[in-house]
Amino acid sequence: MPPEEETARHNLQQAVEISGLSLQRHGLYPCPSQKTEIQNIIGELGSDICAIDEAICRLHALRNDLVEQRAASRSVISPIRTLPSELLSEIFLFVELRIYPMVLTNGRLFHRVEPPAFACVCLEWRRAALGTPALWTDIHINAATRVHENSTFMINYLARSASLPLQVHLHAGDIRARAAFSLLARLSQLRWESLTLDACERLEPLDTPNLSAVHVTNDCSSDDIDLMFLTGASLVRNLSLALDVGNIILPPWPVISTLKLTMVGADDTEFSHANKVINSCRQTLEYLVVADNGDDPINTANSNRGKPVELPALVSIDLDNYTYAMMRTIIAPNLRSIALRRCPAHDDLGEYVLADSGLMAMQSVRCLTLVDFDFASLERLLEALDGLPNLERINVVDILCGNKFLRALADLGGGERPLRLPKLTSLSLFFRLMVGVTKDRERRQALTELMLARRADCVVNGVLVKGLKELTTNLSKDG
């Protein structure tokens, strides 16, 4: 043992011996020499404690340095550092296209428009990002941009996307945004594949022969939507339009197959615009989506929204809120899928339209989706489904009379009102759950009955009723 440690141990032993003395006993007092010795020992121990504390601090600092060095070395030798650039590119594309963050601008959500952040991490990642052309194909032009003042920047940015098709977004209609849009068009319009416009007034004519999708949101509240500057875009197949405008002027696009229309109030003007647009592409239209973003209740009970129009190629229709009235004006002999969303409980026109839609070829419908569709009674729902004998798939999200509906599906034995749907093989059921509430317990019980009744093919009254091959639900059999 080193001499200094031996001395410290000896002093500590003396201190322990002295501390063990009972100085409180009557007549026992330390002599002056003992007092001096005790004071010296206390001072020495205090100095030792200070030295030990300093040593502990030094060791903590050393440990923290080692931890930081280890973390730094881990980041250097991390497996992600050894990934080939091809795999890094795939990861970047997945993040960019699937979960790229959104930012709030003027009360609206937009994709972030600055170059991908991957290029700012390190030199290796920057090389991988710049070597991935698909990361640079989404181009956004916002208000008050100055990109048109430096054409070299635009040229270099476009060069990063190689010769891939471009998705262009114009978010504003001010002078600078239009100037940047014009510059971008002069440099790359032959490569445009998709064009999204929040404003489309006073735009110069474009030559975009490869344009296949046009989306107009009218976020800038223009009076009209005039797309005649896209006359040269003869391959447009996907069209989205906002209908809360004064007038809509479209080029004669001959091959539109997918159409999405967005209403705000579902009033006569918007229905007139919808009929006009649908008529313009009636021979080629395959998928029709009509959304209603308005909240004001509008009386649609006596609505006949225009003359009936035949859509021979239509296979899918998706109607939201008050737009279900359009089913009375559409002749669709080859319809395969119907989706009805948010039919208001106080307006039963939706039920009658679904149950008595003589213009639609309901016999051919294979898929029915009902989202928050409030039938007044089970009888109304069954009347509607009776006209869809060839249904193969039903998607249900929050409809009233849900428990009775499940039991009707399970009743294959010919009860008072069975609902056989013999070709039904796929069922998706999603309801709002309230744990412990009687209705939820009943709903789970009805689900159990349904699963038992349709677990396999069976013959009922000479009719083959197929068993469910796919059942998706947020309910559980357990309470």
C-alpha positions as a printed NumPy array, in Angstrom:
array([[  0.   ,   0.   ,   0.   ],
       [  1.454,   3.421,  -0.918],
       [  2.615,   5.549,   2.05 ],
       [  0.069,   8.304,   1.445],
       [ -2.803,   5.813,   1.481],
       [ -1.396,   4.189,   4.629],
       [ -1.28 ,   7.577,   6.357],
       [ -4.834,   8.39 ,   5.29 ],
       [ -6.015,   5.017,   6.575],
       [ -4.284,   5.541,   9.913],
       [ -5.847,   8.987,  10.302],
       [ -9.255,   7.576,   9.438],
       [ -8.904,   4.828,  12.022],
       [ -7.974,   7.4  ,  14.63 ],
       [-10.975,   9.47 ,  13.672],
       [-13.212,   6.428,  14.037],
       [-11.746,   5.664,  17.46 ],
       [-12.214,   9.238,  18.598],
       [-15.748,   9.382,  17.2  ],
       [-16.561,   6.297,  19.203],
       [-15.805,   8.055,  22.481],
       [-18.844,   9.057,  24.461],
       [-18.096,  12.684,  25.061],
       [-21.497,  13.177,  26.638],
       [-20.725,  11.072,  29.683],
       [-20.496,  13.093,  32.839],
       [-16.997,  14.069,  33.785],
       [-15.398,  13.023,  30.483],
       [-13.924,  15.88 ,  28.467],
       [-11.198,  15.773,  25.823],
       [ -7.97 ,  17.32 ,  26.822],
       [ -6.563,  20.255,  24.808],
       [ -4.246,  17.943,  22.861],
       [ -7.195,  15.754,  21.879],
       [ -9.176,  18.796,  20.777],
       [ -6.302,  19.924,  18.609],
       [ -5.883,  16.461,  17.145],
       [ -9.613,  16.197,  16.38 ],
       [ -9.598,  19.579,  14.667],
       [ -6.573,  18.57 ,  12.602],
       [ -8.205,  15.306,  11.575],
       [-11.422,  17.126,  10.597],
       [ -9.431,  19.557,   8.478],
       [ -7.498,  16.771,   6.795],
       [-10.675,  14.815,   6.074],
       [-12.28 ,  17.955,   4.641],
       [ -9.299,  18.413,   2.348],
       [ -9.515,  14.76 ,   1.315],
       [-13.232,  15.148,   0.542],
       [-12.531,  18.181,  -1.639],
       [ -9.792,  16.302,  -3.475],
       [-12.049,  13.308,  -3.993],
       [-14.855,  15.557,  -5.281],
       [-12.454,  17.138,  -7.754],
       [-11.317,  13.686,  -8.876],
       [-14.942,  12.61 ,  -9.341],
       [-15.643,  15.705, -11.447],
       [-12.593,  14.975, -13.584],
       [-13.721,  11.38 , -14.056],
       [-17.246,  12.511, -14.996],
       [-15.835,  14.925, -17.556],
       [-13.593,  12.194, -18.95 ],
       [-16.54 ,   9.801, -19.108],
       [-18.682,  12.36 , -20.95 ],
       [-15.886,  12.934, -23.45 ],
       [-15.625,   9.196, -24.038],
       [-19.401,   8.915, -24.502],
       [-19.351,  11.724, -27.065],
       [-16.433,  10.136, -28.875],
       [-18.223,   6.796, -28.907],
       [-21.386,   8.402, -30.304],
       [-19.356,  10.172, -32.967],
       [-17.553,   6.983, -33.886],
       [-20.862,   5.124, -34.028],
       [-22.27 ,   7.67 , -36.471],
       [-19.151,   7.306, -38.59 ],
       [-19.243,   3.523, -38.645],
       [-23.062,   3.308, -38.607],
       [-24.505,   0.803, -41.094],
       [-26.336,   3.621, -42.896],
       [-22.915,   5.032, -43.807],
       [-22.133,   1.851, -45.691],
       [-25.354,   1.746, -47.709],
       [-24.833,   1.886, -51.465],
       [-26.038,   5.036, -53.171],
       [-28.734,   3.073, -55.039],
       [-30.328,   1.991, -51.753],
       [-30.031,   5.506, -50.333],
       [-31.899,   6.789, -53.369],
       [-34.71 ,   4.297, -52.767],
       [-34.973,   5.412, -49.129],
       [-35.021,   9.073, -50.112],
       [-37.8  ,   8.457, -52.628],
       [-39.875,   6.561, -50.077],
       [-39.617,   9.392, -47.55 ],
       [-40.201,  12.078, -50.169],
       [-43.231,  10.47 , -51.786],
       [-44.898,   8.804, -48.796],
       [-44.306,  10.824, -45.633],
       [-42.828,  14.123, -46.764],
       [-43.885,  16.789, -44.228],
       [-46.456,  19.478, -44.889],
       [-46.251,  23.127, -43.928],
       [-49.051,  25.569, -43.152],
       [-49.125,  28.606, -45.438],
       [-51.915,  31.178, -45.292],
       [-54.168,  28.72 , -43.511],
       [-53.618,  25.924, -46.057],
       [-51.404,  22.874, -46.1  ],
       [-48.781,  22.634, -48.812],
       [-45.936,  20.265, -49.451],
       [-42.628,  21.839, -48.529],
       [-41.208,  23.423, -51.634],
       [-37.55 ,  23.725, -50.751],
       [-35.177,  21.098, -52.157],
       [-35.158,  17.826, -50.218],
       [-33.403,  18.075, -46.887],
       [-31.385,  14.956, -47.634],
       [-28.984,  17.034, -49.713],
       [-28.059,  19.086, -46.622],
       [-26.989,  16.239, -44.309],
       [-23.533,  15.374, -45.593],
       [-21.533,  15.249, -48.785],
       [-22.308,  11.581, -49.413],
       [-26.042,  12.091, -48.984],
       [-25.927,  15.182, -51.168],
       [-24.296,  13.178, -53.953],
       [-26.965,  10.478, -53.567],
       [-29.799,  13.042, -53.592],
       [-28.434,  14.896, -56.607],
       [-28.008,  11.541, -58.32 ],
       [-31.697,  10.675, -57.822],
       [-33.62 ,  12.564, -60.529],
       [-37.043,  11.489, -59.203],
       [-36.494,  13.642, -56.095],
       [-36.532,  16.801, -58.196],
       [-39.615,  16.285, -60.369],
       [-42.146,  17.985, -58.05 ],
       [-41.955,  21.75 , -58.683],
       [-43.973,  24.293, -56.674],
       [-44.353,  27.995, -57.459],
       [-45.575,  30.146, -54.579],
       [-46.54 ,  33.785, -54.245],
       [-43.866,  36.492, -54.473],
       [-41.267,  34.078, -55.803],
       [-38.153,  35.532, -57.422],
       [-36.975,  32.424, -59.21 ],
       [-37.751,  34.006, -62.595],
       [-35.062,  36.617, -61.936],
       [-32.36 ,  33.945, -62.176],
       [-32.976,  31.603, -65.075],
       [-29.699,  29.788, -64.37 ],
       [-31.091,  28.526, -61.081],
       [-34.189,  27.176, -62.836],
       [-32.071,  25.523, -65.53 ],
       [-29.831,  23.852, -62.948],
       [-32.817,  22.726, -60.895],
       [-34.494,  21.18 , -63.937],
       [-31.239,  19.465, -64.872],
       [-31.344,  17.542, -61.593],
       [-34.527,  15.767, -62.714],
       [-32.82 ,  14.57 , -65.906],
       [-35.557,  13.946, -68.479],
       [-38.228,  12.56 , -66.137],
       [-41.847,  13.82 , -66.317],
       [-42.589,  16.809, -64.083],
       [-45.4  ,  17.57 , -61.634],
       [-45.955,  21.338, -61.596],
       [-47.907,  23.247, -58.924],
       [-48.88 ,  26.915, -59.235],
       [-50.031,  28.148, -55.819],
       [-50.58 ,  31.837, -56.599],
       [-51.621,  34.148, -59.403],
       [-49.576,  37.273, -58.694],
       [-47.258,  38.804, -61.271],
       [-44.09 ,  37.16 , -59.949],
       [-45.679,  33.722, -59.739],
       [-46.972,  34.007, -63.309],
       [-43.54 ,  35.145, -64.507],
       [-41.875,  32.158, -62.838],
       [-44.56 ,  29.882, -64.29 ],
       [-43.911,  31.242, -67.786],
       [-40.157,  30.729, -67.417],
       [-40.694,  27.175, -66.224],
       [-43.023,  26.528, -69.158],
       [-40.499,  27.803, -71.699],
       [-37.806,  25.552, -70.247],
       [-39.743,  22.35 , -69.593],
       [-43.385,  22.305, -70.763],
       [-42.786,  19.325, -73.044],
       [-41.999,  17.275, -69.915],
       [-45.051,  18.239, -67.874],
       [-47.1  ,  15.238, -66.766],
       [-49.282,  16.8  , -64.059],
       [-50.404,  20.384, -63.488],
       [-52.063,  21.691, -60.304],
       [-53.462,  25.221, -60.371],
       [-54.674,  27.273, -57.443],
       [-55.213,  30.125, -59.899],
       [-55.519,  29.966, -63.666],
       [-56.321,  33.499, -64.807],
       [-54.16 ,  35.356, -67.317],
       [-51.863,  32.433, -68.112],
       [-50.098,  32.209, -71.452],
       [-50.956,  29.368, -73.888],
       [-48.907,  26.237, -73.286],
       [-47.676,  23.411, -75.483],
       [-47.897,  20.395, -73.164],
       [-48.408,  17.325, -75.363],
       [-47.553,  14.889, -72.558],
       [-49.811,  16.39 , -69.888],
       [-52.082,  13.665, -68.463],
       [-53.512,  15.205, -65.257],
       [-54.949,  18.658, -64.508],
       [-56.123,  19.711, -61.045],
       [-57.748,  23.115, -60.454],
       [-58.51 ,  24.009, -56.831],
       [-59.416,  27.688, -57.301],
       [-57.9  ,  28.581, -53.936],
       [-57.481,  32.139, -55.161],
       [-61.267,  32.479, -55.651],
       [-61.192,  33.294, -59.339],
       [-64.5  ,  34.149, -60.969],
       [-63.957,  31.682, -63.815],
       [-61.958,  28.592, -64.647],
       [-60.64 ,  29.011, -68.169],
       [-58.31 ,  26.222, -69.277],
       [-58.214,  27.074, -72.96 ],
       [-54.509,  27.859, -72.586],
       [-54.1  ,  24.042, -72.396],
       [-55.655,  23.353, -75.794],
       [-52.559,  21.47 , -76.917],
       [-52.84 ,  18.947, -74.059],
       [-54.756,  16.244, -75.912],
       [-53.743,  13.369, -73.596],
       [-55.355,  14.619, -70.381],
       [-57.018,  11.631, -68.687],
       [-57.33 ,  12.828, -65.084],
       [-59.216,  16.069, -64.341],
       [-60.076,  17.657, -60.975],
       [-62.123,  20.858, -60.772],
       [-63.56 ,  23.14 , -58.114],
       [-67.103,  24.136, -59.069],
       [-67.599,  27.24 , -56.887],
       [-66.935,  29.579, -59.821],
       [-68.904,  31.71 , -62.214],
       [-68.055,  29.787, -65.361],
       [-65.967,  26.832, -66.54 ],
       [-64.339,  26.764, -69.966],
       [-62.569,  23.546, -70.97 ],
       [-60.694,  22.496, -74.094],
       [-62.149,  19.553, -76.044],
       [-60.143,  16.866, -74.244],
       [-61.088,  13.55 , -75.88 ],
       [-59.776,  10.901, -73.454],
       [-60.718,  11.979, -69.912],
       [-61.377,   8.825, -67.878],
       [-61.141,  10.071, -64.274],
       [-63.062,  13.131, -63.097],
       [-63.19 ,  14.651, -59.616],
       [-65.526,  17.58 , -58.981],
       [-65.591,  19.539, -55.715],
       [-68.653,  21.501, -54.63 ],
       [-68.999,  23.933, -51.744],
       [-72.754,  24.34 , -51.441],
       [-74.192,  21.804, -53.904],
       [-76.425,  24.555, -55.303],
       [-78.004,  24.805, -58.739],
       [-75.013,  26.634, -60.22 ],
       [-72.552,  23.982, -59.105],
       [-74.796,  21.172, -60.346],
       [-75.051,  22.972, -63.675],
       [-71.252,  23.148, -63.876],
       [-71.021,  19.467, -62.95 ],
       [-73.457,  18.424, -65.679],
       [-71.588,  20.531, -68.219],
       [-68.229,  18.966, -67.383],
       [-69.635,  15.428, -67.252],
       [-71.306,  15.9  , -70.629],
       [-68.012,  17.016, -72.142],
       [-66.4  ,  13.65 , -71.358],
       [-69.406,  11.335, -71.238],
       [-68.087,   8.847, -73.805],
       [-64.794,   8.116, -72.061],
       [-65.511,   8.741, -68.36 ],
       [-64.784,   5.673, -66.205],
       [-64.36 ,   7.048, -62.666],
       [-66.452,   9.888, -61.245],
       [-65.916,  11.456, -57.814],
       [-68.081,  14.361, -56.62 ],
       [-67.162,  15.871, -53.248],
       [-69.161,  18.404, -51.253],
       [-67.165,  20.526, -48.826],
       [-70.144,  22.637, -47.764],
       [-71.877,  22.376, -44.399],
       [-75.075,  24.362, -45.024],
       [-78.177,  22.165, -45.363],
       [-79.743,  22.594, -48.785],
       [-83.178,  21.277, -49.66 ],
       [-82.626,  18.578, -52.275],
       [-85.87 ,  16.663, -51.845],
       [-87.347,  17.885, -55.109],
       [-84.093,  18.218, -56.984],
       [-83.78 ,  16.98 , -60.538],
       [-80.303,  18.129, -61.302],
       [-80.408,  18.455, -65.066],
       [-81.294,  16.056, -67.872],
       [-80.168,  12.429, -67.659],
       [-76.853,  11.718, -69.337],
       [-75.605,   8.296, -70.381],
       [-72.069,   7.356, -69.402],
       [-71.414,   4.057, -71.188],
       [-67.869,   3.622, -69.852],
       [-68.571,   4.589, -66.218],
       [-67.572,   1.804, -63.798],
       [-67.242,   3.703, -60.497],
       [-69.091,   6.605, -58.892],
       [-68.253,   8.217, -55.538],
       [-70.723,  10.81 , -54.198],
       [-70.429,  12.882, -51.042],
       [-73.005,  14.638, -48.866],
       [-75.746,  16.303, -50.956],
       [-74.268,  15.302, -54.309],
       [-76.063,  11.926, -54.181],
       [-78.916,  13.607, -56.106],
       [-76.762,  13.187, -59.22 ],
       [-77.604,   9.479, -59.251],
       [-81.004,  10.446, -60.646],
       [-79.408,  12.057, -63.686],
       [-76.783,   9.46 , -64.647],
       [-77.381,   6.433, -66.87 ],
       [-74.55 ,   3.965, -66.265],
       [-75.147,   0.544, -67.865],
       [-71.742,  -0.824, -66.842],
       [-71.478,   0.511, -63.297],
       [-69.45 ,  -1.722, -60.959],
       [-68.855,   0.342, -57.821],
       [-70.927,   2.865, -55.831],
       [-69.697,   4.9  , -52.852],
       [-72.047,   7.194, -50.908],
       [-70.641,   9.318, -48.107],
       [-72.229,  11.448, -45.379],
       [-75.871,  11.269, -46.398],
       [-77.601,  13.671, -43.958],
       [-79.998,  12.065, -41.489],
       [-82.614,  14.818, -41.945],
       [-82.808,  14.288, -45.705],
       [-84.004,  10.849, -46.828],
       [-83.569,  11.463, -50.557],
       [-80.337,   9.491, -50.476],
       [-82.152,   6.356, -49.352],
       [-84.722,   6.611, -52.116],
       [-82.094,   7.385, -54.731],
       [-80.17 ,   4.251, -53.796],
       [-83.295,   2.088, -53.591],
       [-85.048,   3.536, -56.653],
       [-82.311,   4.496, -59.079],
       [-83.935,   3.298, -62.252],
       [-81.391,   5.046, -64.459],
       [-78.477,   3.023, -63.101],
       [-77.804,  -0.607, -63.999],
       [-77.784,  -1.685, -60.363],
       [-77.745,  -5.353, -61.346],
       [-74.136,  -4.975, -62.455],
       [-72.869,  -3.324, -59.253],
       [-70.258,  -5.444, -57.472],
       [-69.04 ,  -3.092, -54.722],
       [-70.999,  -0.782, -52.4  ],
       [-69.423,   1.661, -49.935],
       [-71.546,   3.483, -47.34 ],
       [-69.779,   6.03 , -45.137],
       [-71.794,   7.754, -42.403],
       [-74.959,   7.058, -44.395],
       [-77.932,   7.444, -42.064],
       [-80.777,   5.159, -43.103],
       [-83.963,   5.905, -41.197],
       [-84.702,   2.205, -40.752],
       [-83.407,  -1.231, -41.56 ],
       [-86.273,  -1.67 , -44.014],
       [-84.976,   1.233, -46.112],
       [-81.49 ,  -0.26 , -46.161],
       [-82.771,  -3.681, -47.173],
       [-84.869,  -2.163, -49.946],
       [-81.742,  -0.56 , -51.332],
       [-79.691,  -3.753, -51.127],
       [-82.449,  -5.855, -52.679],
       [-81.72 ,  -4.062, -55.922],
       [-78.049,  -5.122, -55.784],
       [-78.211,  -8.934, -56.009],
       [-74.722,  -9.319, -57.46 ],
       [-72.875,  -7.484, -54.709],
       [-69.535,  -9.083, -53.909],
       [-68.116,  -6.487, -51.543],
       [-69.687,  -4.118, -48.986],
       [-67.758,  -1.442, -47.097],
       [-69.654,   0.084, -44.177],
       [-68.405,   2.957, -42.012],
       [-70.732,   4.289, -39.319],
       [-74.273,   3.755, -40.554],
       [-77.355,   3.805, -38.361],
       [-79.208,   0.528, -37.751],
       [-75.799,  -1.155, -37.882],
       [-76.665,  -3.935, -35.407],
       [-79.839,  -4.884, -37.257],
       [-77.896,  -4.795, -40.512],
       [-75.383,  -7.325, -39.169],
       [-78.171,  -9.622, -37.995],
       [-79.925,  -9.334, -41.364],
       [-76.704, -10.452, -43.068],
       [-76.488, -13.384, -40.653],
       [-80.134, -14.427, -41.139],
       [-79.879, -17.   , -43.936],
       [-82.721, -19.203, -42.757],
       [-85.57 , -17.178, -44.169],
       [-86.643, -14.99 , -41.277],
       [-89.029, -12.087, -41.554],
       [-86.601, -10.046, -43.626],
       [-83.469, -11.994, -44.6  ],
       [-80.704, -10.344, -46.615],
       [-78.92 , -13.106, -48.438],
       [-76.721, -11.4  , -51.025],
       [-75.554, -14.828, -52.199],
       [-72.434, -13.551, -53.977],
       [-71.125, -11.487, -51.058],
       [-67.577, -12.614, -50.217],
       [-65.943,  -9.485, -48.77 ],
       [-67.199,  -7.294, -45.937],
       [-65.574,  -4.307, -44.201],
       [-67.264,  -2.946, -41.063],
       [-66.072,   0.055, -39.096],
       [-68.13 ,   1.648, -36.32 ],
       [-67.519,   4.174, -33.588],
       [-66.949,   2.159, -30.44 ],
       [-67.994,   3.109, -26.927],
       [-66.676,   0.506, -24.492],
       [-69.278,  -0.808, -22.098],
       [-72.262,   0.729, -23.87 ],
       [-75.144,  -1.651, -24.518],
       [-75.204,  -0.968, -28.274],
       [-71.574,  -1.985, -28.616],
       [-72.174,  -5.229, -26.753],
       [-75.107,  -5.93 , -29.053],
       [-72.972,  -5.048, -32.073],
       [-70.252,  -7.48 , -31.046],
       [-72.848, -10.188, -30.5  ],
       [-74.329,  -9.496, -33.939],
       [-70.841,  -9.697, -35.453],
       [-70.311, -13.097, -33.831],
       [-73.603, -14.341, -35.272],
       [-72.599, -13.057, -38.707],
       [-69.204, -14.77 , -38.603],
       [-70.798, -18.077, -37.612],
       [-73.577, -17.877, -40.202],
       [-71.339, -17.014, -43.16 ],
       [-68.186, -18.892, -42.295],
       [-68.598, -21.231, -45.292],
       [-70.644, -21.754, -48.435],
       [-74.148, -23.077, -47.858],
       [-77.351, -23.724, -49.782],
       [-80.471, -21.862, -48.624],
       [-83.78 , -22.618, -50.331],
       [-81.928, -23.991, -53.315],
       [-79.66 , -20.931, -53.64 ],
       [-75.901, -21.161, -53.078],
       [-74.876, -18.501, -50.572],
       [-71.129, -17.954, -50.568],
       [-69.195, -17.724, -47.35 ],
       [-67.2  , -14.637, -46.447],
       [-63.622, -14.921, -47.621],
       [-62.632, -11.535, -46.222],
       [-63.995,  -9.821, -43.11 ],
       [-62.325,  -6.617, -41.923],
       [-63.632,  -4.872, -38.823],
       [-62.676,  -2.799, -35.82 ],
       [-65.064,  -4.844, -33.683],
       [-63.957,  -7.818, -31.639],
       [-65.902, -10.865, -30.599],
       [-64.744, -10.316, -27.048],
       [-66.689,  -7.77 , -25.064]])
